[in-house]
Coordinates of N, CA and C in Angstrom, one line a residue:
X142 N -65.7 -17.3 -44.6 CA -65.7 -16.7 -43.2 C -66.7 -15.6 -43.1
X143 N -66.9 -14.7 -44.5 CA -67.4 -13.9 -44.0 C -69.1 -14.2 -44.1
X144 N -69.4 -15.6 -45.0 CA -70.8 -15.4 -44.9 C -71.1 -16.1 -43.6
X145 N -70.4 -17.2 -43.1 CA -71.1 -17.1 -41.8 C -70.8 -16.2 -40.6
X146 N -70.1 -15.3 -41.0 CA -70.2 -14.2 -39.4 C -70.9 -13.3 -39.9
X147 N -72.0 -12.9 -41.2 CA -73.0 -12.8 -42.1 C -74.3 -13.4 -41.3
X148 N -74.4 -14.9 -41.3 CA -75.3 -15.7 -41.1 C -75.4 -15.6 -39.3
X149 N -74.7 -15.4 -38.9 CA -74.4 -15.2 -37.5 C -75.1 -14.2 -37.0
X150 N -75.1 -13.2 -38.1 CA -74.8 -11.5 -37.1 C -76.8 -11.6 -37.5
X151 N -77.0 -12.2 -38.4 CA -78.4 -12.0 -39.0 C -79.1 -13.2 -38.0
X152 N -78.9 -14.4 -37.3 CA -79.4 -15.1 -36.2 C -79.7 -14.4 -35.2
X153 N -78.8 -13.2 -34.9 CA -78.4 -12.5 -33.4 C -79.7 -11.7 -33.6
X154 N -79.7 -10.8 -34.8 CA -80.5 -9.8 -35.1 C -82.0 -10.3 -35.0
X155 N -82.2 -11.4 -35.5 CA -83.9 -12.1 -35.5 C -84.2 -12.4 -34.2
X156 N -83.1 -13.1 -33.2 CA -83.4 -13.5 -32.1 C -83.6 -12.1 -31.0
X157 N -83.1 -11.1 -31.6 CA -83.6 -9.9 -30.8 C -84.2 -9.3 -31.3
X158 N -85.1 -9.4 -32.0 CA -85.8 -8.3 -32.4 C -87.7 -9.4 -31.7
X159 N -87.5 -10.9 -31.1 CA -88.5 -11.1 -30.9 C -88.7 -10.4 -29.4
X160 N -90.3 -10.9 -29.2 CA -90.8 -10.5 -28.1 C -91.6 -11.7 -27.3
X161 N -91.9 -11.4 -26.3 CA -92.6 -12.5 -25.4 C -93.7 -11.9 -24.9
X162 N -94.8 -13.3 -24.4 CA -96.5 -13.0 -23.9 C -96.3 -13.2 -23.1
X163 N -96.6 -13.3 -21.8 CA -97.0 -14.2 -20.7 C -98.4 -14.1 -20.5
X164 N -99.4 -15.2 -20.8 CA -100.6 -15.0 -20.4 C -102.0 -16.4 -20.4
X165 N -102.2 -16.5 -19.7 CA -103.8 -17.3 -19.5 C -104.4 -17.6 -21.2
X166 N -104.5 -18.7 -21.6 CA -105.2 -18.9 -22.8 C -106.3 -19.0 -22.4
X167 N -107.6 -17.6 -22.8 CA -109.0 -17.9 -22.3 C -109.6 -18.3 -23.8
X168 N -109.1 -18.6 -24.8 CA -109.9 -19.3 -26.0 C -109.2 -19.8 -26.5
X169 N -109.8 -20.9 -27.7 CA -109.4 -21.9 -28.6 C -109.8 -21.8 -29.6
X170 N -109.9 -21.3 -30.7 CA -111.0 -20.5 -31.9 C -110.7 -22.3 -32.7
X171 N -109.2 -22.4 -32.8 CA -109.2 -24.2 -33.8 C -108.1 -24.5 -33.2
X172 N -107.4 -25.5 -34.3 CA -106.1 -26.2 -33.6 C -104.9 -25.2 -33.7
X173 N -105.2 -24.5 -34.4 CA -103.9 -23.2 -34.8 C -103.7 -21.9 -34.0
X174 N -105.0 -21.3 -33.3 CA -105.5 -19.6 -33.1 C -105.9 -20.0 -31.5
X175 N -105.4 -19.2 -30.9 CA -105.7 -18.7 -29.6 C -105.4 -17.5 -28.9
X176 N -106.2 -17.7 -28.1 CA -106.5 -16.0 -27.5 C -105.7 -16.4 -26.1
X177 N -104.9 -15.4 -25.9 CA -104.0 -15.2 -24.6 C -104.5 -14.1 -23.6
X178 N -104.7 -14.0 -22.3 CA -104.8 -12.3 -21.9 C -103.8 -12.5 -20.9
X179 N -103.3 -11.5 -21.4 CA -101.7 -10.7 -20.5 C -102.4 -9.6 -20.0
X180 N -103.0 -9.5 -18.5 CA -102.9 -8.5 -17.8 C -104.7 -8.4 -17.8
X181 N -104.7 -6.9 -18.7 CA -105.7 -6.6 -18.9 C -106.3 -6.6 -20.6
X182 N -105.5 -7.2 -21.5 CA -105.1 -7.2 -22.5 C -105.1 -8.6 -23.5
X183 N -106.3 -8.4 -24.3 CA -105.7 -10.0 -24.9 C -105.4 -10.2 -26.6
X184 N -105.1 -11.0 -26.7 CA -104.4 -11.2 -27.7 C -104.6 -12.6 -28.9
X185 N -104.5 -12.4 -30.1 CA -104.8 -13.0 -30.5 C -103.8 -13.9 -31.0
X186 N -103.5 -15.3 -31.1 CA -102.1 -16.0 -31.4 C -102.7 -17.1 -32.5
X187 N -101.9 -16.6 -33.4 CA -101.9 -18.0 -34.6 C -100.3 -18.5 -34.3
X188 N -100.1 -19.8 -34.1 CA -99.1 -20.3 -33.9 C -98.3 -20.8 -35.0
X189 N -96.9 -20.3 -34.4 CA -96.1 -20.5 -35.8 C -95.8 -22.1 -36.4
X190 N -95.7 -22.2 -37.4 CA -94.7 -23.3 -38.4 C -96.0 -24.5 -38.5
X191 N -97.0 -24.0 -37.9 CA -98.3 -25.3 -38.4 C -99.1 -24.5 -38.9
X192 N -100.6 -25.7 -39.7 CA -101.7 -25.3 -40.0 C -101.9 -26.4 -39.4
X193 N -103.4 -26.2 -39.3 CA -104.4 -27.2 -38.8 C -105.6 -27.0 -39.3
X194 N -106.0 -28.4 -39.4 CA -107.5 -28.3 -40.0 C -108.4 -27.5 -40.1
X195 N -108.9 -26.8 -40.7 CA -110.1 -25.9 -40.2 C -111.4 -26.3 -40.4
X196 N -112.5 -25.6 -39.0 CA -113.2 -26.4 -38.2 C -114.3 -26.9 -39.2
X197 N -114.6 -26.4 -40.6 CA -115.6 -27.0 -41.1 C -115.1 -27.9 -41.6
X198 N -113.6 -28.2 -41.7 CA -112.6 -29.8 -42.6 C -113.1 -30.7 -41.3
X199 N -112.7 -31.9 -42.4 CA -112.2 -33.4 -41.2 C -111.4 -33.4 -40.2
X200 N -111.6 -33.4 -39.0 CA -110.4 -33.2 -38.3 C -110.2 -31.9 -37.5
X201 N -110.8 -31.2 -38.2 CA -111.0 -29.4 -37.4 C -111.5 -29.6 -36.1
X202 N -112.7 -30.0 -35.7 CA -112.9 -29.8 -34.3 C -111.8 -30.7 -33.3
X203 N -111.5 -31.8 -34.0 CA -110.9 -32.9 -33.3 C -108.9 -31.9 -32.8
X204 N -109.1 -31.5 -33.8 CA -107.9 -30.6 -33.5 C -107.8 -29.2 -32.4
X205 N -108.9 -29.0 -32.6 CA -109.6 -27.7 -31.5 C -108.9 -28.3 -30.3
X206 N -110.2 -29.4 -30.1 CA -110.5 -30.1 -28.5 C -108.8 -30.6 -28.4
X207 N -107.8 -31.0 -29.1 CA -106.9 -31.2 -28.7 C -106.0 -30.6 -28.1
X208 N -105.5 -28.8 -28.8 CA -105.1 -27.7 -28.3 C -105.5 -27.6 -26.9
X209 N -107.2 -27.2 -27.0 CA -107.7 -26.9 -25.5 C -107.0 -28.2 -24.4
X210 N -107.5 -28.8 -24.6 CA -107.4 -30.4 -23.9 C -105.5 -29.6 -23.2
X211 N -104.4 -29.4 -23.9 CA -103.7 -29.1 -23.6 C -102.9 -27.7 -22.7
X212 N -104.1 -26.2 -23.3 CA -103.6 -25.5 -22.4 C -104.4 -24.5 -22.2
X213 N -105.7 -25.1 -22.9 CA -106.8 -23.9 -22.0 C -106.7 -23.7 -20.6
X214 N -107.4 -22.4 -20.6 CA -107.4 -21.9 -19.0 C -105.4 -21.6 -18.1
X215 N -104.2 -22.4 -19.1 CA -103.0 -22.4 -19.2 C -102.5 -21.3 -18.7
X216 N -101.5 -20.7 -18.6 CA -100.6 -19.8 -18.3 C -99.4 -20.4 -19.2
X217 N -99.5 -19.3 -20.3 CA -98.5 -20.2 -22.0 C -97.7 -18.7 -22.0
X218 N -96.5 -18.9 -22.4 CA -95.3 -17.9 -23.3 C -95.7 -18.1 -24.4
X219 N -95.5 -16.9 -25.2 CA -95.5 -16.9 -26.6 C -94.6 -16.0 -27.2
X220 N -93.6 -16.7 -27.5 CA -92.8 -16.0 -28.4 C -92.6 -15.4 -29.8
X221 N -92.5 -14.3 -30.4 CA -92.9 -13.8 -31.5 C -91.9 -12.8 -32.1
X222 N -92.2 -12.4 -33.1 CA -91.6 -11.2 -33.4 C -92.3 -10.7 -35.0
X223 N -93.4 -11.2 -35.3 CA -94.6 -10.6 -36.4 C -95.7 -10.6 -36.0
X224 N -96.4 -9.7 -36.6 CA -98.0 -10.4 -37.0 C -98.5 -10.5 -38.6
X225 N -99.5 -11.4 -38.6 CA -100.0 -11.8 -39.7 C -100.9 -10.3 -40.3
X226 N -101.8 -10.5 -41.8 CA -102.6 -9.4 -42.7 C -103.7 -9.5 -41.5
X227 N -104.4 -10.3 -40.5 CA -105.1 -9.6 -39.9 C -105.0 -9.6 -38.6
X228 N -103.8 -9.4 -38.3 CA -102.9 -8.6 -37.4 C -102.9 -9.5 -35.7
X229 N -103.0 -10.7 -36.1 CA -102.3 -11.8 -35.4 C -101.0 -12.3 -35.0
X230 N -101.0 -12.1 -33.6 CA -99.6 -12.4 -33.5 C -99.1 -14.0 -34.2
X231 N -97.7 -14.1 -34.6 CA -97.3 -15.3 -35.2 C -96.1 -15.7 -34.2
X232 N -96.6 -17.0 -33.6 CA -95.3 -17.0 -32.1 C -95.6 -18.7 -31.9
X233 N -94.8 -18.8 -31.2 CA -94.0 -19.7 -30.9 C -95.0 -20.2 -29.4
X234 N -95.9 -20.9 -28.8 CA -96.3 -21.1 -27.7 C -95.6 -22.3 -26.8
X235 N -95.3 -21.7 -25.8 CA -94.8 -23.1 -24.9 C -95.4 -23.2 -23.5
X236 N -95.2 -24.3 -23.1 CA -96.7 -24.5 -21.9 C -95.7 -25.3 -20.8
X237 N -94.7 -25.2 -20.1 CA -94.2 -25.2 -18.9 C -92.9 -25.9 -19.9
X238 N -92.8 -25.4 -20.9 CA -91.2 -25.2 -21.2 C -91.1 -26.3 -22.6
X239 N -92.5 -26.5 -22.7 CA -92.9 -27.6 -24.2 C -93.5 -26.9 -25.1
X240 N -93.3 -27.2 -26.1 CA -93.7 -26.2 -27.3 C -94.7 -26.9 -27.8
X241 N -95.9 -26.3 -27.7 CA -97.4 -26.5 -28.0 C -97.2 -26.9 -29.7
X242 N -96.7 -26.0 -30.3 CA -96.7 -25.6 -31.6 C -96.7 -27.3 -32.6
X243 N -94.9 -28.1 -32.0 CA -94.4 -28.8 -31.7 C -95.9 -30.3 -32.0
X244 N -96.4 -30.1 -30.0 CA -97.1 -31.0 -29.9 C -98.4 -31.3 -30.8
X245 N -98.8 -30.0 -31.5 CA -99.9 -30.5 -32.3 C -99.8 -31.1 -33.8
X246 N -98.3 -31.4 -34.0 CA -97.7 -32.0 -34.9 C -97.9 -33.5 -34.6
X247 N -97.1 -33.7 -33.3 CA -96.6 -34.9 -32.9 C -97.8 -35.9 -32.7
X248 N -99.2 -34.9 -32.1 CA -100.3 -35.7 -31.9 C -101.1 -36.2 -33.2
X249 N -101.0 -35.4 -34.4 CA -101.4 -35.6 -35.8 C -102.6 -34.7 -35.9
X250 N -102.4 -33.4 -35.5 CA -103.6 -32.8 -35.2 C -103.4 -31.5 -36.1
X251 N -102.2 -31.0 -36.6 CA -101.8 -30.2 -37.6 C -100.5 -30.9 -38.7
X252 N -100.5 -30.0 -39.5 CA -99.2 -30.4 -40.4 C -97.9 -29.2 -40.2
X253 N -97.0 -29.3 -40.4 CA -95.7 -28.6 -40.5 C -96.2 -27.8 -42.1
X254 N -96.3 -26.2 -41.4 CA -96.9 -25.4 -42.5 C -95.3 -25.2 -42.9
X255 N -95.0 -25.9 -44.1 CA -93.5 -25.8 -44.8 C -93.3 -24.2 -45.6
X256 N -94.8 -23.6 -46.2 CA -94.7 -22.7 -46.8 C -94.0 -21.4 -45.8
X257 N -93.9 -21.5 -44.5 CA -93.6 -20.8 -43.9 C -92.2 -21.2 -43.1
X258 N -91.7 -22.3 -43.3 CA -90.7 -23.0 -42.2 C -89.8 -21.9 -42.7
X259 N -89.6 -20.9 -43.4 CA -87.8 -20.1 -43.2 C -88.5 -18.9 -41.9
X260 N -89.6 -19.0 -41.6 CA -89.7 -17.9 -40.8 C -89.5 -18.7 -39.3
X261 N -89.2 -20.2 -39.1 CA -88.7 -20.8 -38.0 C -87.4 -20.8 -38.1
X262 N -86.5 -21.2 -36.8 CA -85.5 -21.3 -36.5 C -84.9 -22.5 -37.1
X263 N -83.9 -23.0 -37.6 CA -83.3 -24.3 -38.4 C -83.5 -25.7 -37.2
X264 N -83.7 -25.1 -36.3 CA -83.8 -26.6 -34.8 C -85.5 -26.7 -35.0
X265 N -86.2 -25.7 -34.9 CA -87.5 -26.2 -34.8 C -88.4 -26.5 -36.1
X266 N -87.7 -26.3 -37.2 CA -87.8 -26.6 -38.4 C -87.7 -28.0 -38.9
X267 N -86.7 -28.7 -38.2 CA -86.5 -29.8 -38.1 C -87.1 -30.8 -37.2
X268 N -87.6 -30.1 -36.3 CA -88.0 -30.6 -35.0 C -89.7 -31.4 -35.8
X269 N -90.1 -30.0 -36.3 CA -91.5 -30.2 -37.1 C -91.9 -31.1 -37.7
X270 N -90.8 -31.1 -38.6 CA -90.6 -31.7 -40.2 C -90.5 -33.3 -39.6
X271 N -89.7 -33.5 -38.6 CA -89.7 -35.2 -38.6 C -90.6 -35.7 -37.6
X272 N -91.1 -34.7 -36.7 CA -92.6 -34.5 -36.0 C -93.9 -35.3 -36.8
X273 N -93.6 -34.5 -38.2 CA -94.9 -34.7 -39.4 C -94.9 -36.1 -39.6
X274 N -93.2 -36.4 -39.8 CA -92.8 -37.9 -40.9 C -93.3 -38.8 -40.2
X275 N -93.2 -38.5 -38.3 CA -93.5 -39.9 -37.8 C -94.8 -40.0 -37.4
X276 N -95.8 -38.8 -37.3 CA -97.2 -38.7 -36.9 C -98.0 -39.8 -38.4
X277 N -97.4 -39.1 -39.6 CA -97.6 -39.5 -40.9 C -97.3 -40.8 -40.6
X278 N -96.1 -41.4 -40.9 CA -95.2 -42.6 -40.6 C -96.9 -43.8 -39.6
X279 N -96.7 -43.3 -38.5 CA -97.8 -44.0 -37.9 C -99.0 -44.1 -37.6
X280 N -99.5 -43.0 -39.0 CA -100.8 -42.7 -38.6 C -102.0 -42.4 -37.6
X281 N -100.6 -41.5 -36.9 CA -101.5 -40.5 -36.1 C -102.2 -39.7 -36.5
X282 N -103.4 -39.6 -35.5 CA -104.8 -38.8 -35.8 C -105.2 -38.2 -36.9
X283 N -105.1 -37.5 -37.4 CA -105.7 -36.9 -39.2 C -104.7 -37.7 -39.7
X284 N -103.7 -38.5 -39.7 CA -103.2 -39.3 -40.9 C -103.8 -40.6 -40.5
X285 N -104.6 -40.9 -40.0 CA -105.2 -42.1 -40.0 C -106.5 -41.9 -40.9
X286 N -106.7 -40.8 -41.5 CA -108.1 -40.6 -42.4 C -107.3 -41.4 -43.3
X287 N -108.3 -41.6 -44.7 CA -108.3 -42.3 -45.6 C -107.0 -41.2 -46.6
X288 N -107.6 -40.2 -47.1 CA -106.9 -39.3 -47.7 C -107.3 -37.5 -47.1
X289 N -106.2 -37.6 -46.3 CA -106.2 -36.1 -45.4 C -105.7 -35.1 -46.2
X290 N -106.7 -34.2 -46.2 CA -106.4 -32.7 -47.0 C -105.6 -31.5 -46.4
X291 N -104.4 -31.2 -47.0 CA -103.7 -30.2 -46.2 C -104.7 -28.9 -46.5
X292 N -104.9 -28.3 -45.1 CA -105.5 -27.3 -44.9 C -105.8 -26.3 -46.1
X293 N -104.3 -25.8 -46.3 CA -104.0 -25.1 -47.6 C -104.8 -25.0 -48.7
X294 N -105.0 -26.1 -48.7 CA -105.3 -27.0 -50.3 C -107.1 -26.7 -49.9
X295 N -107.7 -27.6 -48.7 CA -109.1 -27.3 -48.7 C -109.5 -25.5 -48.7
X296 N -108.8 -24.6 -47.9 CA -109.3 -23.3 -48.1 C -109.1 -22.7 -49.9
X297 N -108.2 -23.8 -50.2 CA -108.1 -23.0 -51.9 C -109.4 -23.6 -52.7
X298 N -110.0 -24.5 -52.7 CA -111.1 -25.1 -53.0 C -111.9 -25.0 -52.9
X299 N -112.5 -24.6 -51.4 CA -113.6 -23.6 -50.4 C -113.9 -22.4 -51.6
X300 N -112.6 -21.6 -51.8 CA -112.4 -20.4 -52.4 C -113.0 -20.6 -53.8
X301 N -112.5 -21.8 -54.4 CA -112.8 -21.5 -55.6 C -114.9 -22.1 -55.9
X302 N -115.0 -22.6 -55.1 CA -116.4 -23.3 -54.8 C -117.5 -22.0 -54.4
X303 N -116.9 -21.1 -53.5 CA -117.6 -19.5 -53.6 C -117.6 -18.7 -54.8
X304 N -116.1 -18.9 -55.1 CA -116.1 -18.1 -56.4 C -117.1 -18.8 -57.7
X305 N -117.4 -19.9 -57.5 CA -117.8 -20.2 -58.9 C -119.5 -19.9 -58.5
X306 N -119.7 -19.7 -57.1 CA -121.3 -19.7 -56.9 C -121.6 -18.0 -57.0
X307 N -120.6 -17.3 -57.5 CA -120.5 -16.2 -57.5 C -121.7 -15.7 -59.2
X308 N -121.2 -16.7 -59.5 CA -121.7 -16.5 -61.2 C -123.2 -17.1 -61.7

């Protein structure tokens, strides 16, 4: 009893300590990062619980033009309650009450960034994860490549491909 009025009291606490955007998406940098301006004020948004290709991978632009395609020029909520090391908000985007985040799963345009799924909620965590199985499952968009590279994996490779031109 007491670890879940524990587990409870620690829900309540995360769910209030987030915050919200309201604002115009005036960029699209890739399928993951966008710029919001609230007011006079803009913002940078890496969206939570995905990665997505990045733009010099297979798939990277194709993932861009998809995001845009979706809510550039938009009026999006972003819900949050961190930022990233270079000081990007990490949130939650939803576009007339649909979670962006979500859709670039479902289209095959990102993957369910698992490394991070405890910093999602246990509903959108799930939501993600079987998002991925059926985009995967059907070979939606980047799982229709031959053999698709999780993001992850290509920036660690990138890295080690500089590092070795280092010498």
């Amino acid at each position: 009893m007491k670890l879940i009025l524990g587990i409870t009291l620690l829900l309540i606490a995360a769910q209030g300590n987030a915050a919200t955007i309201t604002g115009r998406v005036v960029k699209v940098s890739d399928g993951d990062t966008i710029t919001v301006l609230e007011g006079a004020t803009q913002h940078k948004i890496r969206l939570m619980g995905i990665d997505a290709p990045e733009r010099a991978q297979p798939f990277g632009n194709r993932s861009k033009q998809a995001l845009a395609n979706n809510i550039s020029g938009k009026t999006v909520e972003v819900e949050y309650n961190k930022k990233d090391r270079y000081q990007r908000i990490i949130g939650k985007v939803t576009y007339m009450g649909y979670d962006i985040n979500l859709r670039q799963i479902e289209l095959g345009m990102a993957w369910h960034y698992k490394q991070y799924e405890r910093e999602q909620d246990v509903e959108d965590r799930s939501k993600y994860a079987q998002a991925e199985y059926l985009a995967q499952r059907d070979k939606v968009g980047l799982w229709g490549l031959p053999e698709p590279q999780a993001p992850w994996e290509w920036r660690r490779k990138q890295s080690r491909i500089r590092n070795a031109n280092l010498y």
